[in-house]
CSV table of C-alpha atoms in Angstrom, one decimal:
chain,number,residue,atom,x,y,z
W,28,MET,CA,92.4,112.6,93.0
W,29,ALA,CA,90.8,116.8,94.0
W,30,ASN,CA,88.3,117.9,91.3
W,31,ASN,CA,89.8,120.6,89.6
W,32,GLN,CA,86.6,121.7,87.7
W,33,THR,CA,86.3,125.7,87.7
W,34,ILE,CA,83.3,127.6,89.2
W,35,ASP,CA,82.3,130.3,87.6
W,36,VAL,CA,82.1,133.6,88.4
W,37,GLY,CA,78.4,133.5,89.5
W,38,THR,CA,78.9,131.5,91.9
W,39,VAL,CA,81.7,133.1,93.8
W,40,THR,CA,79.7,135.8,93.8
W,41,GLN,CA,76.9,133.5,96.0
W,42,ALA,CA,79.7,132.7,98.5
W,43,PRO,CA,78.6,134.7,101.4
W,44,SER,CA,75.2,133.4,100.8
W,45,LEU,CA,76.3,129.7,99.8
W,46,LEU,CA,78.4,129.1,103.0
W,47,ALA,CA,75.8,130.2,105.3
W,48,GLN,CA,73.8,127.5,103.8
W,49,MET,CA,76.4,125.4,104.5
W,50,ALA,CA,76.9,126.7,108.1
W,51,LEU,CA,73.1,125.2,109.0
W,52,THR,CA,73.7,122.4,107.7
W,53,LEU,CA,76.6,121.3,109.3
W,54,ASP,CA,75.2,123.0,112.5
W,55,ALA,CA,72.2,120.8,112.1
W,56,LEU,CA,74.6,117.7,112.0
W,57,ALA,CA,76.5,118.6,114.5
W,58,GLN,CA,73.2,118.8,116.8
W,59,GLY,CA,72.6,115.5,114.9
W,60,GLU,CA,71.4,112.1,116.8
W,61,TRP,CA,74.5,109.9,115.9
W,62,TRP,CA,74.4,107.2,117.9
W,63,ARG,CA,71.5,106.0,114.5
W,64,VAL,CA,74.8,105.9,112.3
W,65,PRO,CA,75.9,102.3,111.5
W,66,GLU,CA,79.9,102.2,112.2
W,67,GLY,CA,80.2,102.3,108.1
W,68,ASP,CA,78.7,105.7,107.1
W,69,LEU,CA,80.3,107.3,110.7
W,70,VAL,CA,84.2,106.5,108.6
W,71,GLU,CA,82.9,108.2,105.5
W,72,VAL,CA,81.2,110.9,107.3
W,73,LEU,CA,84.7,111.4,108.4
W,74,GLY,CA,86.0,111.0,105.3
W,75,ALA,CA,83.6,113.3,104.1
W,76,LEU,CA,84.9,116.1,107.0
W,77,GLY,CA,88.7,115.8,106.4
W,78,ARG,CA,87.8,116.4,102.2
W,79,VAL,CA,85.5,119.3,103.2
W,80,ARG,CA,88.0,120.9,105.8
W,81,HIS,CA,90.9,120.5,103.4
W,82,GLN,CA,88.6,122.1,100.4
W,83,LEU,CA,87.6,125.4,103.1
W,84,SER,CA,90.7,125.3,103.3
W,85,ARG,CA,91.7,126.0,100.0
W,86,ALA,CA,88.5,128.2,99.4
W,87,GLU,CA,90.1,130.4,102.9
W,88,VAL,CA,93.6,130.4,101.2
W,89,ARG,CA,91.7,132.2,98.0
W,90,ALA,CA,89.6,134.4,99.7
W,91,THR,CA,93.0,135.4,101.4
W,92,ALA,CA,94.6,136.3,98.7
W,93,GLU,CA,92.6,138.4,97.5
W,94,VAL,CA,92.0,140.5,100.8
W,95,ILE,CA,95.9,141.3,100.2
W,96,ASP,CA,95.8,141.7,96.9
W,97,ARG,CA,93.7,144.4,96.9
W,98,GLY,CA,95.2,146.1,99.6
W,99,ILE,CA,92.1,145.8,102.5
W,100,PRO,CA,94.6,144.8,105.7
W,101,ARG,CA,97.2,147.7,104.8
W,102,ASP,CA,94.5,150.4,104.2
W,103,ARG,CA,93.2,149.5,107.8
W,104,CYS,CA,96.0,150.0,109.0
W,105,LEU,CA,96.6,146.2,109.8
W,106,THR,CA,98.7,143.5,109.1
W,107,PRO,CA,97.6,140.0,106.9
W,108,VAL,CA,97.7,137.7,109.4
W,109,ASP,CA,95.7,140.3,112.3
W,110,TYR,CA,93.1,141.0,109.7
W,111,LEU,CA,92.3,137.5,109.2
W,112,THR,CA,91.7,136.7,112.8
W,113,GLN,CA,89.4,139.7,113.3
W,114,ALA,CA,87.5,139.3,110.0
W,115,GLN,CA,87.3,135.6,111.3
W,116,GLY,CA,86.5,136.4,114.6
W,117,ARG,CA,83.7,138.2,113.8
W,118,GLN,CA,80.9,135.2,113.4
W,119,ALA,CA,83.1,132.4,115.3
W,120,PRO,CA,86.2,132.6,118.4
W,121,THR,CA,89.1,134.1,117.0
W,122,PRO,CA,91.5,131.1,115.1
W,123,PRO,CA,94.9,130.6,116.7
W,124,VAL,CA,97.4,132.9,115.0
W,125,GLY,CA,99.0,129.8,114.2
W,126,HIS,CA,96.7,128.9,111.3
W,127,ALA,CA,96.5,132.3,110.4
W,128,LEU,CA,100.3,132.7,109.7
W,129,MET,CA,100.0,129.2,107.8
W,130,THR,CA,97.1,131.1,105.9
W,131,VAL,CA,98.6,133.8,105.1
W,132,ARG,CA,102.0,132.5,103.9
W,133,LEU,CA,100.4,130.2,101.5
W,134,ALA,CA,98.5,133.5,100.2
W,135,GLU,CA,101.3,135.3,100.1
W,136,ALA,CA,102.8,132.3,97.7
W,137,ALA,CA,99.8,132.1,95.5
W,138,ARG,CA,100.6,136.5,94.9
W,139,THR,CA,103.9,135.8,94.6
W,140,LEU,CA,103.8,133.3,91.6
W,141,ASN,CA,101.0,135.6,89.8
W,142,GLY,CA,97.7,133.0,90.6
W,143,GLY,CA,99.8,131.0,88.0
W,144,PRO,CA,99.4,127.0,88.3
W,145,GLY,CA,99.3,125.7,92.0
W,146,LEU,CA,96.4,127.6,94.1
W,147,GLY,CA,94.3,128.6,90.9
W,148,THR,CA,94.1,132.3,92.4
W,149,GLY,CA,94.0,132.9,88.6
W,150,PRO,CA,93.4,132.2,84.8
W,151,GLY,CA,95.8,129.8,84.3
W,152,GLY,CA,95.4,127.6,87.6
W,153,ALA,CA,94.9,124.5,86.5
W,154,GLN,CA,97.1,121.3,86.5
W,155,GLU,CA,97.3,119.5,83.4
W,156,ALA,CA,96.7,115.7,83.0
W,157,GLY,CA,99.1,113.3,85.2
W,158,GLY,CA,100.3,116.6,87.4
W,159,ALA,CA,102.1,118.7,84.9
W,160,VAL,CA,102.0,122.5,85.8
W,161,ALA,CA,99.9,124.2,82.6
W,162,GLN,CA,101.0,127.4,81.2
W,163,PRO,CA,99.1,130.6,81.9
W,164,ASP,CA,97.8,132.4,78.6
W,165,PRO,CA,99.5,135.5,78.7
W,166,ALA,CA,96.7,137.1,77.1
W,167,GLN,CA,94.7,136.1,80.1
W,168,ASN,CA,96.6,137.4,82.3
W,169,GLY,CA,97.2,140.7,81.1
W,170,ALA,CA,100.1,140.4,79.0
W,171,ALA,CA,98.2,141.7,75.6
W,172,ASP,CA,96.2,144.5,76.5
W,173,GLY,CA,99.4,146.4,78.6
W,174,GLY,CA,98.7,144.0,82.2
W,175,GLN,CA,101.6,142.8,83.7
W,176,ALA,CA,103.5,140.4,81.7
W,177,GLU,CA,104.6,137.2,81.5
W,178,PRO,CA,107.8,136.4,83.8
W,179,ASP,CA,110.8,135.6,81.7
W,180,ASP,CA,112.0,132.3,81.4
W,181,GLY,CA,114.5,131.9,84.2
W,182,GLN,CA,111.9,133.4,86.9
W,183,ALA,CA,109.8,130.8,85.6
W,184,GLU,CA,111.9,128.2,86.0
W,185,GLN,CA,113.0,129.5,89.7
W,186,ASP,CA,109.4,129.8,90.8
W,187,ALA,CA,108.4,125.4,89.1
W,188,PRO,CA,109.4,123.8,93.0
W,189,LEU,CA,107.1,126.4,94.5
W,190,ARG,CA,104.6,125.9,92.2
W,191,GLY,CA,104.5,122.3,92.4
W,192,THR,CA,104.0,122.4,96.2
W,193,LEU,CA,101.4,125.1,95.4
W,194,ALA,CA,99.6,122.5,93.0
W,195,ALA,CA,100.2,119.5,95.5
W,196,PHE,CA,97.4,121.5,97.8
W,197,ASP,CA,95.3,122.5,95.5
W,198,ARG,CA,94.8,118.9,94.1
W,199,ALA,CA,94.3,118.0,98.0
W,200,GLU,CA,97.7,115.6,97.6
W,201,LEU,CA,99.0,117.8,100.3
W,202,GLY,CA,98.0,119.7,103.3
W,203,PRO,CA,97.7,123.0,104.5
W,204,SER,CA,100.5,123.2,107.3
W,205,ARG,CA,102.5,120.5,104.6
W,206,ALA,CA,102.8,123.1,102.2
W,207,ALA,CA,102.9,125.8,104.6
W,208,ALA,CA,106.0,124.5,105.7
W,209,ILE,CA,107.6,124.0,102.8
W,210,VAL,CA,107.0,126.9,100.9
W,211,GLN,CA,108.6,128.9,104.7
W,212,PHE,CA,111.6,126.6,103.7
W,213,HIS,CA,111.8,127.7,100.1
W,214,ASP,CA,111.4,131.7,100.8
W,215,GLU,CA,113.9,131.4,103.5
W,216,VAL,CA,116.6,129.8,101.5
W,217,ALA,CA,115.6,131.1,98.2
W,218,PRO,CA,118.7,134.2,98.8
W,219,HIS,CA,121.3,132.4,99.2
W,220,SER,CA,120.9,129.2,98.0
W,221,PRO,CA,122.3,128.2,94.3
W,222,PRO,CA,119.2,127.6,92.1
W,223,ASP,CA,120.2,124.4,91.1
W,224,ALA,CA,120.1,122.6,95.0
W,225,LEU,CA,117.1,124.5,95.6
W,226,ALA,CA,115.5,122.8,92.6
W,227,ALA,CA,117.0,119.4,93.9
W,228,ALA,CA,116.1,120.2,97.0
W,229,MET,CA,112.0,121.5,96.6
W,230,ALA,CA,111.8,118.0,94.2
W,231,THR,CA,113.1,116.0,96.6
W,232,ILE,CA,110.9,117.5,99.4
W,233,ASN,CA,107.8,117.7,97.7
W,234,GLN,CA,107.8,114.1,96.2
W,235,GLY,CA,108.4,112.7,99.9
W,236,ALA,CA,105.8,115.3,101.2
W,237,THR,CA,102.9,114.6,99.1
W,238,ASP,CA,100.4,111.9,99.4
W,239,THR,CA,100.2,109.4,96.5
W,240,PHE,CA,97.6,106.9,95.7
W,241,GLY,CA,97.9,103.1,94.3
W,242,PRO,CA,96.3,99.6,94.8
W,243,ARG,CA,95.9,98.3,98.3
W,244,GLY,CA,98.1,95.2,97.8
W,245,LEU,CA,99.1,93.3,100.4
W,246,ALA,CA,99.2,96.6,103.4
W,247,ARG,CA,96.7,96.4,105.9
W,248,ASP,CA,93.2,98.9,105.8
W,249,ALA,CA,93.9,100.0,110.0
W,250,LEU,CA,90.1,100.7,110.3
W,251,GLY,CA,89.5,97.2,109.1
W,252,ILE,CA,86.7,98.3,106.6
W,253,ASP,CA,89.0,97.4,102.8
W,254,ARG,CA,90.4,94.7,102.4
W,255,ASP,CA,90.4,94.0,98.4
W,256,PRO,CA,94.1,94.6,97.3
W,257,GLU,CA,92.8,96.2,94.2
W,258,SER,CA,90.9,99.1,95.9
W,259,VAL,CA,93.2,102.4,95.4
W,260,ILE,CA,93.9,103.8,98.3
W,261,ARG,CA,95.7,107.3,99.4
W,262,LYS,CA,99.4,106.4,100.5
W,263,HIS,CA,100.3,109.2,102.8
W,264,GLY,CA,103.6,111.5,103.0
W,265,TRP,CA,105.8,112.4,105.8
W,266,THR,CA,104.3,113.7,108.8
W,267,ASP,CA,104.8,117.4,109.9
W,268,ARG,CA,107.3,115.7,112.2
W,269,GLN,CA,108.6,113.4,109.3
W,270,LEU,CA,108.5,117.1,107.5
W,271,ARG,CA,110.2,119.7,110.0
W,272,VAL,CA,113.5,116.9,110.3
W,273,VAL,CA,113.6,117.1,106.2
W,274,LEU,CA,113.4,120.6,106.2
W,275,GLY,CA,115.6,121.4,109.1
W,276,THR,CA,118.6,119.0,107.2
W,277,SER,CA,117.9,120.6,104.0
W,278,ARG,CA,118.7,124.2,105.5
W,279,LYS,CA,121.5,122.6,106.9
W,280,ILE,CA,122.4,121.2,103.4
W,281,ILE,CA,122.1,124.1,101.8
W,282,LYS,CA,123.4,126.3,104.3
W,283,PRO,CA,127.1,127.5,103.4
W,284,ALA,CA,129.8,125.5,105.1
W,285,ARG,CA,130.4,128.7,107.4
W,286,GLU,CA,127.0,129.4,108.3
W,287,LYS,CA,127.3,125.7,109.8
W,288,GLU,CA,129.7,126.6,111.4
W,289,GLU,CA,128.4,129.9,112.7
W,290,SER,CA,125.2,128.7,113.6
W,291,GLU,CA,126.1,125.7,115.5
W,292,ARG,CA,129.0,128.0,117.9
W,293,ARG,CA,125.9,130.7,118.3
W,294,GLY,CA,124.0,127.9,119.5
W,295,ARG,CA,125.9,126.8,121.8
W,296,THR,CA,126.2,130.4,123.3
W,297,PHE,CA,122.4,130.4,124.3
W,298,ARG,CA,122.9,127.3,126.9
W,299,SER,CA,121.0,128.6,129.7
W,300,LEU,CA,119.7,127.0,133.3
W,301,HIS,CA,117.0,128.9,135.4
W,302,SER,CA,115.7,127.7,138.6
W,303,LEU,CA,111.7,129.7,139.5
W,304,PRO,CA,110.0,128.8,143.0
W,305,VAL,CA,106.5,127.7,142.3
W,306,GLY,CA,104.1,128.9,145.4
W,307,GLU,CA,105.5,127.6,148.5
W,308,ASP,CA,107.3,124.5,148.5
W,309,LEU,CA,108.1,124.0,144.8
W,310,THR,CA,110.6,124.7,142.2
W,311,GLU,CA,110.5,124.7,138.2
W,312,TYR,CA,113.8,124.9,136.1
W,313,ARG,CA,113.8,126.2,132.5
W,314,LEU,CA,116.5,124.9,130.4
W,315,VAL,CA,117.4,126.1,127.0
W,316,VAL,CA,120.0,124.2,124.6
W,317,GLU,CA,121.0,123.8,120.8
W,318,PRO,CA,120.3,120.6,118.7
W,319,GLU,CA,123.4,118.5,120.5
W,320,GLY,CA,122.2,119.2,123.8
W,321,ALA,CA,118.7,118.7,123.5
W,322,ALA,CA,119.6,115.1,121.4
W,323,ILE,CA,121.6,114.3,124.6
W,324,VAL,CA,119.2,115.4,127.1
W,325,ASP,CA,116.0,113.4,125.3
W,326,ALA,CA,118.1,111.1,124.6
W,327,ALA,CA,119.4,110.6,128.7
W,328,ILE,CA,115.5,111.3,130.4
W,329,SER,CA,113.8,108.5,127.2
W,330,ALA,CA,116.1,105.6,128.4
W,331,LEU,CA,115.1,106.1,131.9
W,332,SER,CA,111.2,107.4,131.2
W,333,ALA,CA,109.4,104.5,129.9
W,334,PRO,CA,106.4,102.9,132.3
W,335,GLU,CA,106.8,100.8,135.2
W,336,LYS,CA,104.7,98.5,136.8
W,337,ASP,CA,104.5,97.4,140.0
W,338,ASP,CA,105.2,94.3,141.9
W,339,ASP,CA,101.4,93.2,141.8
W,340,GLY,CA,101.7,94.1,137.6
W,341,ALA,CA,99.7,97.5,138.2
W,342,ALA,CA,100.1,100.4,135.5
W,343,ASP,CA,102.6,103.0,136.3
W,344,PRO,CA,100.4,105.7,137.8
W,345,ARG,CA,102.3,108.3,137.3
W,346,THR,CA,102.0,110.7,133.8
W,347,PRO,CA,104.5,111.5,131.3
W,348,ALA,CA,106.1,114.3,133.0
W,349,GLN,CA,106.2,112.9,136.2
W,350,ARG,CA,108.1,109.8,134.8
W,351,ARG,CA,110.3,112.7,132.7
W,352,ALA,CA,111.0,114.3,135.9
W,353,ASP,CA,111.8,110.8,138.0
W,354,ALA,CA,113.8,110.4,134.6
W,355,LEU,CA,116.1,113.6,135.6
W,356,LEU,CA,116.5,113.0,139.4
W,357,THR,CA,118.2,109.7,138.4
W,358,ILE,CA,120.6,110.7,136.1
W,359,VAL,CA,122.0,113.4,138.3
W,360,ARG,CA,121.9,110.9,141.7
W,361,ARG,CA,123.7,108.6,139.3
W,362,GLY,CA,126.9,112.1,138.7
W,363,VAL,CA,126.8,113.0,141.9
W,364,SER,CA,127.4,109.4,143.2
W,365,ALA,CA,129.2,108.1,140.6
W,366,PRO,CA,133.3,108.0,141.5
W,367,GLU,CA,134.3,109.1,139.0
W,368,GLY,CA,132.4,111.1,136.9
W,369,VAL,CA,128.4,110.3,135.9
W,370,SER,CA,128.6,106.4,134.8
W,371,GLN,CA,127.1,105.8,130.6
W,372,THR,CA,125.2,103.1,129.1
W,373,THR,CA,124.1,102.1,125.6
W,374,LYS,CA,120.6,103.0,126.6
W,375,ALA,CA,121.4,106.7,127.3
W,376,GLN,CA,123.5,107.2,124.5
W,377,VAL,CA,122.6,109.6,121.3
W,378,MET,CA,121.6,107.3,118.0
W,379,VAL,CA,122.3,109.3,115.2
W,380,THR,CA,121.8,108.6,111.8
W,381,ILE,CA,124.1,109.8,109.1
W,382,PRO,CA,125.0,108.5,105.3
W,383,LEU,CA,128.5,107.3,105.6
W,384,THR,CA,129.6,110.2,103.1
W,385,ALA,CA,128.9,112.7,105.1
W,386,LEU,CA,130.4,111.3,108.0
W,387,THR,CA,133.9,110.2,106.1
W,388,ALA,CA,134.5,112.6,103.3
W,389,ASP,CA,134.1,116.1,102.8
W,390,VAL,CA,130.5,116.7,101.8
W,391,ASP,CA,127.5,118.6,102.2
W,392,GLY,CA,125.1,115.9,104.9
W,393,ALA,CA,123.5,115.9,108.2
W,394,GLY,CA,122.9,113.6,110.9
W,395,ILE,CA,119.3,113.4,112.3
W,396,THR,CA,118.8,112.0,116.3
W,397,MET,CA,116.0,109.5,117.4
W,398,THR,CA,113.8,112.6,118.3
W,399,GLY,CA,114.0,114.7,115.1
W,400,HIS,CA,117.3,117.0,116.3
W,401,VAL,CA,119.7,118.0,112.5
W,402,LEU,CA,122.9,117.8,113.7
W,403,SER,CA,126.1,118.6,111.0
W,404,PRO,CA,128.8,116.4,110.7
W,405,THR,CA,131.5,118.4,112.3
W,406,THR,CA,129.8,118.1,115.3
W,407,VAL,CA,128.5,114.3,114.7
W,408,ARG,CA,132.6,113.5,114.4
W,409,ARG,CA,133.1,115.1,117.5
W,410,LEU,CA,131.0,113.0,119.8
W,411,ALA,CA,131.5,110.2,117.8
W,412,CYS,CA,135.3,110.4,119.5
W,413,ASP,CA,134.4,110.2,122.5
W,414,GLY,CA,131.3,108.1,122.6
W,415,SER,CA,128.6,110.3,122.9
W,416,ILE,CA,126.9,108.9,120.1
W,417,ILE,CA,126.1,106.0,118.0
W,418,PRO,CA,126.3,106.6,114.5
W,419,ALA,CA,123.9,104.3,112.6
W,420,VAL,CA,125.8,104.8,108.9
W,421,LEU,CA,123.2,104.2,106.4
W,422,GLY,CA,124.7,102.8,103.1
W,423,THR,CA,124.1,104.7,99.2
W,424,GLU,CA,120.4,103.5,98.9
W,425,GLY,CA,119.9,104.6,102.6
W,426,GLN,CA,119.9,101.0,104.1
W,427,ILE,CA,121.8,99.5,107.7
W,428,LEU,CA,123.9,97.3,107.0
W,429,GLU,CA,123.3,92.8,108.4
W,430,MET,CA,123.9,93.1,112.1
W,431,GLY,CA,123.9,88.6,111.4
W,432,HIS,CA,124.1,87.7,114.9
W,433,ASP,CA,123.4,84.2,114.6
W,434,LYS,CA,121.4,83.8,118.8
W,435,ARG,CA,118.0,83.1,120.2
W,436,LEU,CA,117.7,87.5,121.5
W,437,PHE,CA,118.8,90.3,119.4
W,438,THR,CA,121.1,91.9,120.5
W,439,PRO,CA,121.5,95.4,121.9
W,440,GLY,CA,123.2,96.7,118.4
W,441,GLN,CA,120.4,95.3,116.4
W,442,HIS,CA,117.6,96.6,118.7
W,443,ARG,CA,119.0,100.0,118.1
W,444,ALA,CA,119.3,99.6,114.6
W,445,LEU,CA,115.1,98.5,114.7
W,446,TRP,CA,114.9,101.7,116.7
W,447,HIS,CA,116.1,103.6,113.5
W,448,ARG,CA,114.5,101.3,111.2
W,449,ASP,CA,110.8,101.3,112.3
W,450,LYS,CA,111.0,104.8,114.7
W,451,HIS,CA,108.2,102.9,116.8
W,452,CYS,CA,105.5,100.3,117.3
W,453,SER,CA,105.6,98.9,113.2
W,454,TYR,CA,101.6,97.6,113.4
W,455,PRO,CA,99.3,99.6,111.2
W,456,GLY,CA,98.8,103.0,113.0
W,457,CYS,CA,100.8,102.3,116.4
W,458,THR,CA,103.0,105.0,117.6
W,459,ILE,CA,104.2,103.7,121.1
W,460,PRO,CA,107.7,104.9,121.5
W,461,PRO,CA,111.0,102.3,119.9
W,462,GLN,CA,111.9,102.6,123.2
W,463,TRP,CA,109.1,101.1,124.3
W,464,CYS,CA,108.8,98.1,122.1
W,465,ASP,CA,110.2,94.0,121.8
W,466,ALA,CA,111.8,93.0,118.7
W,467,HIS,CA,109.6,90.2,116.9
W,468,HIS,CA,110.8,87.4,115.3
W,469,VAL,CA,108.7,87.4,111.9
W,470,ARG,CA,109.5,84.1,111.3
W,471,HIS,CA,109.6,82.6,115.2
W,472,TRP,CA,113.2,81.8,116.1
W,473,ALA,CA,111.7,77.7,116.7
W,474,ASP,CA,111.1,77.3,113.6
W,475,GLY,CA,114.5,78.5,111.9
W,476,GLY,CA,114.0,82.0,111.8
W,477,PRO,CA,117.2,83.9,112.2
W,478,THR,CA,117.3,86.6,114.8
W,479,ASP,CA,118.7,89.0,111.9
W,480,LEU,CA,117.2,92.2,110.7
W,481,ASP,CA,115.1,91.6,108.2
W,482,ASN,CA,113.3,88.7,110.2
W,483,GLY,CA,112.7,91.3,113.1
W,484,ALA,CA,110.1,94.3,113.7
W,485,LEU,CA,108.9,96.4,116.0
W,486,LEU,CA,106.4,95.7,118.0
W,487,CYS,CA,104.8,97.3,121.4
W,488,GLY,CA,103.5,94.7,123.9
W,489,ARG,CA,99.7,94.8,123.1
W,490,HIS,CA,100.3,93.9,119.5
W,491,HIS,CA,103.3,91.9,120.1
W,492,THR,CA,100.7,89.3,122.2
W,493,TYR,CA,98.1,90.0,119.1
W,494,VAL,CA,100.1,89.2,116.4
W,495,HIS,CA,101.1,85.5,118.0
W,496,ALA,CA,98.3,85.0,119.5
W,497,ASN,CA,96.3,85.5,115.6
W,498,ASP,CA,99.7,84.2,113.4
W,499,VAL,CA,99.8,87.2,111.7
W,500,THR,CA,102.8,87.8,109.3
W,501,ALA,CA,104.7,90.3,107.8
W,502,THR,CA,106.8,91.3,104.6
W,503,VAL,CA,110.1,93.1,105.9
W,504,THR,CA,112.4,95.2,103.6
W,505,TYR,CA,115.5,97.7,104.9
W,506,ALA,CA,112.4,100.1,104.6
W,507,GLY,CA,110.4,98.9,107.1
W,508,VAL,CA,107.7,96.5,107.9
W,509,THR,CA,104.3,95.6,106.1
W,510,TRP,CA,102.0,93.2,107.8
W,511,HIS,CA,99.6,91.3,106.5
W,512,THR,CA,96.2,89.5,108.1
């Protein structure tokens, strides 16, 4: 829903003075008396600042692409990242290297596509109505006067998924960090991936990561401002963390089988544990493990590191890091004291989501743990043999099968299924982890509500209390929970 209006050349040549004027305006706003602004206006201000931040990112990418295209960093014997950080550090604090790398990655992608549909760094960079990619004019791109010719049909088809990524960024439907992550994924896997497989993966990734727009319907506004079911709202795509999981899975799926097995074997050889003295009486431990080992450690520590209230009901004074350290010591203490080795409980097991076809057949796929680590089907099958994991096997449409226990309390198995489906407290805007949430009956069991997955939802303690106190209802599907007010 971004405005893709064309800016004339004269406006761009005035960029230094226009940006200087914008900087003065923002400086005046930063020093203003914000206590005078009503709450509704503050929400609008924050929204406008978000829009301006994204537009500044677009302009930054375009200017960086032009700098690289002219070879200016090379002439100064600098990398594009170093040039960008030093140039921006002249008038402000030096930007983080990660930010500069993200900007350069997008700028390089724009140059690779020759300023075609996407970032709009050259003629023909606009989008047609409905999101279709507009084809650049050969004459504008220089083909008519002996300049660079338009790429052939095969190259254009290969570049199409990446153009879609950059076009979504240009339309403010995809943030710069997610766009850069997708570009990096494309650049890494393209050399050894079949074109059809890469195109299919990129189409799925672009669709899931990109924001969409539609009527609000019954979805609740987390800010409590807009309650009109007909109003058009932005429906956000995957978060950065969710995208990392998808990209990690896609890398494993696209990799040839031999490379998958070699990558896992090589990862296990890097396992290490070091201890270093810290101060006079402290010791620091540094553990390095591959995804399989990390999943096991994360699951064990997570099960024992939730906040605990004391006998008087006071909150846990420990920081999350202290709770994790105490959990690790508890695990080690139990292990060395167990007569037959480490005792295992359900909560300490690793839960892995994997398609049924990938688990039982010789097809490509990958398993994903609750903490986002990606495991190959081979590793999942091996761990499942000795009970080290709990596989959450998915159907053809990604749903978990109904567990069907006719009891008042949700069983441990149903709890795990809710953990997988809801990921965290299901109330809008809340991200409390699933291990710290309660399983709530949407329709109370005393009113005939069944103890089934389609009547259950994860809620943290605060929202569980709020929902009961205010009789808040929800709609539950296999894909998630939608709360209504």
